[in-house]
């Protein structure tokens, strides 16, 4: 019983972290999926990707390379890199 209570308290603590998925416009979304394209069919030498999130109607070719901070992946991860909050680091490493 004690382990269950500790587990619930730990989850409640981590849920409070302000780490959110971002879309291609930098707005919060519930989820997103990105598929990196192979370098041999990619004009950006392996940095192109297609993207789909809860606000889109289908897959969208990203105008930004996958390593750009303006892409959904970059905007989402930027929160982690710019955060000093231990809860954010714990959540993302889980």
mmCIF file of C-alpha atoms in Angstrom:
data_model
loop_
_atom_site.group_PDB
_atom_site.id
_atom_site.type_symbol
_atom_site.label_atom_id
_atom_site.label_comp_id
_atom_site.label_asym_id
_atom_site.label_seq_id
_atom_site.Cartn_x
_atom_site.Cartn_y
_atom_site.Cartn_z
ATOM 1 C CA UNK A 1 0.000 0.000 0.000
ATOM 2 C CA UNK A 2 2.846 2.351 0.830
ATOM 3 C CA UNK A 3 4.397 1.839 -2.625
ATOM 4 C CA UNK A 4 1.092 2.693 -4.286
ATOM 5 C CA UNK A 5 0.776 5.949 -2.337
ATOM 6 C CA UNK A 6 4.374 6.902 -3.139
ATOM 7 C CA UNK A 7 3.784 6.073 -6.807
ATOM 8 C CA UNK A 8 0.651 8.217 -6.973
ATOM 9 C CA UNK A 9 2.412 11.137 -5.277
ATOM 10 C CA UNK A 10 5.377 10.835 -7.659
ATOM 11 C CA UNK A 11 3.086 10.868 -10.694
ATOM 12 C CA UNK A 12 1.163 13.869 -9.344
ATOM 13 C CA UNK A 13 4.466 15.709 -8.853
ATOM 14 C CA UNK A 14 5.669 14.952 -12.393
ATOM 15 C CA UNK A 15 2.357 15.820 -14.045
ATOM 16 C CA UNK A 16 2.782 19.377 -12.802
ATOM 17 C CA UNK A 17 5.799 19.873 -15.105
ATOM 18 C CA UNK A 18 5.126 22.434 -17.834
ATOM 19 C CA UNK A 19 6.572 20.349 -20.645
ATOM 20 C CA UNK A 20 4.106 20.350 -23.565
ATOM 21 C CA UNK A 21 4.120 19.131 -27.162
ATOM 22 C CA UNK A 22 4.349 22.038 -29.621
ATOM 23 C CA UNK A 23 3.085 22.182 -33.189
ATOM 24 C CA UNK A 24 4.842 23.758 -36.177
ATOM 25 C CA UNK A 25 3.529 27.168 -35.096
ATOM 26 C CA UNK A 26 4.822 26.841 -31.527
ATOM 27 C CA UNK A 27 1.346 26.311 -30.066
ATOM 28 C CA UNK A 28 0.516 23.580 -27.519
ATOM 29 C CA UNK A 29 -0.967 20.358 -28.932
ATOM 30 C CA UNK A 30 -1.988 17.112 -27.254
ATOM 31 C CA UNK A 31 0.346 15.003 -29.402
ATOM 32 C CA UNK A 32 2.361 14.914 -32.610
ATOM 33 C CA UNK A 33 4.072 12.343 -34.794
ATOM 34 C CA UNK A 34 7.065 13.038 -37.022
ATOM 35 C CA UNK A 35 8.586 10.720 -39.613
ATOM 36 C CA UNK A 36 12.077 11.533 -40.832
ATOM 37 C CA UNK A 37 12.574 11.041 -44.558
ATOM 38 C CA UNK A 38 15.564 9.070 -45.893
ATOM 39 C CA UNK A 39 18.529 11.115 -47.090
ATOM 40 C CA UNK A 40 18.379 9.662 -50.615
ATOM 41 C CA UNK A 41 14.909 11.157 -51.303
ATOM 42 C CA UNK A 42 15.488 14.305 -49.304
ATOM 43 C CA UNK A 43 16.685 17.654 -50.629
ATOM 44 C CA UNK A 44 17.910 18.627 -47.134
ATOM 45 C CA UNK A 45 20.404 15.760 -46.814
ATOM 46 C CA UNK A 46 18.366 13.705 -44.363
ATOM 47 C CA UNK A 47 16.818 16.541 -42.366
ATOM 48 C CA UNK A 48 13.329 16.598 -43.930
ATOM 49 C CA UNK A 49 10.321 15.076 -42.208
ATOM 50 C CA UNK A 50 6.560 14.783 -42.427
ATOM 51 C CA UNK A 51 4.450 15.790 -39.492
ATOM 52 C CA UNK A 52 0.968 15.124 -38.088
ATOM 53 C CA UNK A 53 -0.610 16.477 -34.897
ATOM 54 C CA UNK A 54 -3.965 16.782 -33.165
ATOM 55 C CA UNK A 55 -4.707 20.069 -34.970
ATOM 56 C CA UNK A 56 -3.921 18.825 -38.518
ATOM 57 C CA UNK A 57 -6.187 16.977 -40.951
ATOM 58 C CA UNK A 58 -3.386 14.822 -42.339
ATOM 59 C CA UNK A 59 0.355 14.516 -42.877
ATOM 60 C CA UNK A 60 2.192 17.760 -43.674
ATOM 61 C CA UNK A 61 5.671 18.150 -45.160
ATOM 62 C CA UNK A 62 7.662 20.344 -42.778
ATOM 63 C CA UNK A 63 9.100 23.550 -44.216
ATOM 64 C CA UNK A 64 11.743 23.467 -41.472
ATOM 65 C CA UNK A 65 14.523 20.877 -41.192
ATOM 66 C CA UNK A 66 14.207 18.381 -38.352
ATOM 67 C CA UNK A 67 17.090 20.025 -36.453
ATOM 68 C CA UNK A 68 15.546 23.519 -36.493
ATOM 69 C CA UNK A 69 14.248 25.061 -33.263
ATOM 70 C CA UNK A 70 11.304 26.283 -35.359
ATOM 71 C CA UNK A 71 10.162 22.726 -36.116
ATOM 72 C CA UNK A 72 7.687 20.951 -33.833
ATOM 73 C CA UNK A 73 10.450 18.698 -32.515
ATOM 74 C CA UNK A 74 12.806 21.615 -31.921
ATOM 75 C CA UNK A 75 10.139 23.748 -30.239
ATOM 76 C CA UNK A 76 9.140 20.846 -27.993
ATOM 77 C CA UNK A 77 12.702 19.963 -27.002
ATOM 78 C CA UNK A 78 13.663 23.607 -26.546
ATOM 79 C CA UNK A 79 11.505 23.606 -23.398
ATOM 80 C CA UNK A 80 13.715 20.885 -21.969
ATOM 81 C CA UNK A 81 16.999 22.546 -22.883
ATOM 82 C CA UNK A 82 15.928 25.943 -21.537
ATOM 83 C CA UNK A 83 14.436 24.628 -18.299
ATOM 84 C CA UNK A 84 16.082 24.570 -14.891
ATOM 85 C CA UNK A 85 13.101 22.692 -13.439
ATOM 86 C CA UNK A 86 14.119 19.229 -12.207
ATOM 87 C CA UNK A 87 10.556 17.972 -12.748
ATOM 88 C CA UNK A 88 10.790 18.702 -16.481
ATOM 89 C CA UNK A 89 14.041 16.741 -16.773
ATOM 90 C CA UNK A 90 12.557 13.854 -14.795
ATOM 91 C CA UNK A 91 9.457 13.767 -16.972
ATOM 92 C CA UNK A 92 11.343 13.814 -20.252
ATOM 93 C CA UNK A 93 13.790 11.124 -19.179
ATOM 94 C CA UNK A 94 10.978 8.833 -18.059
#
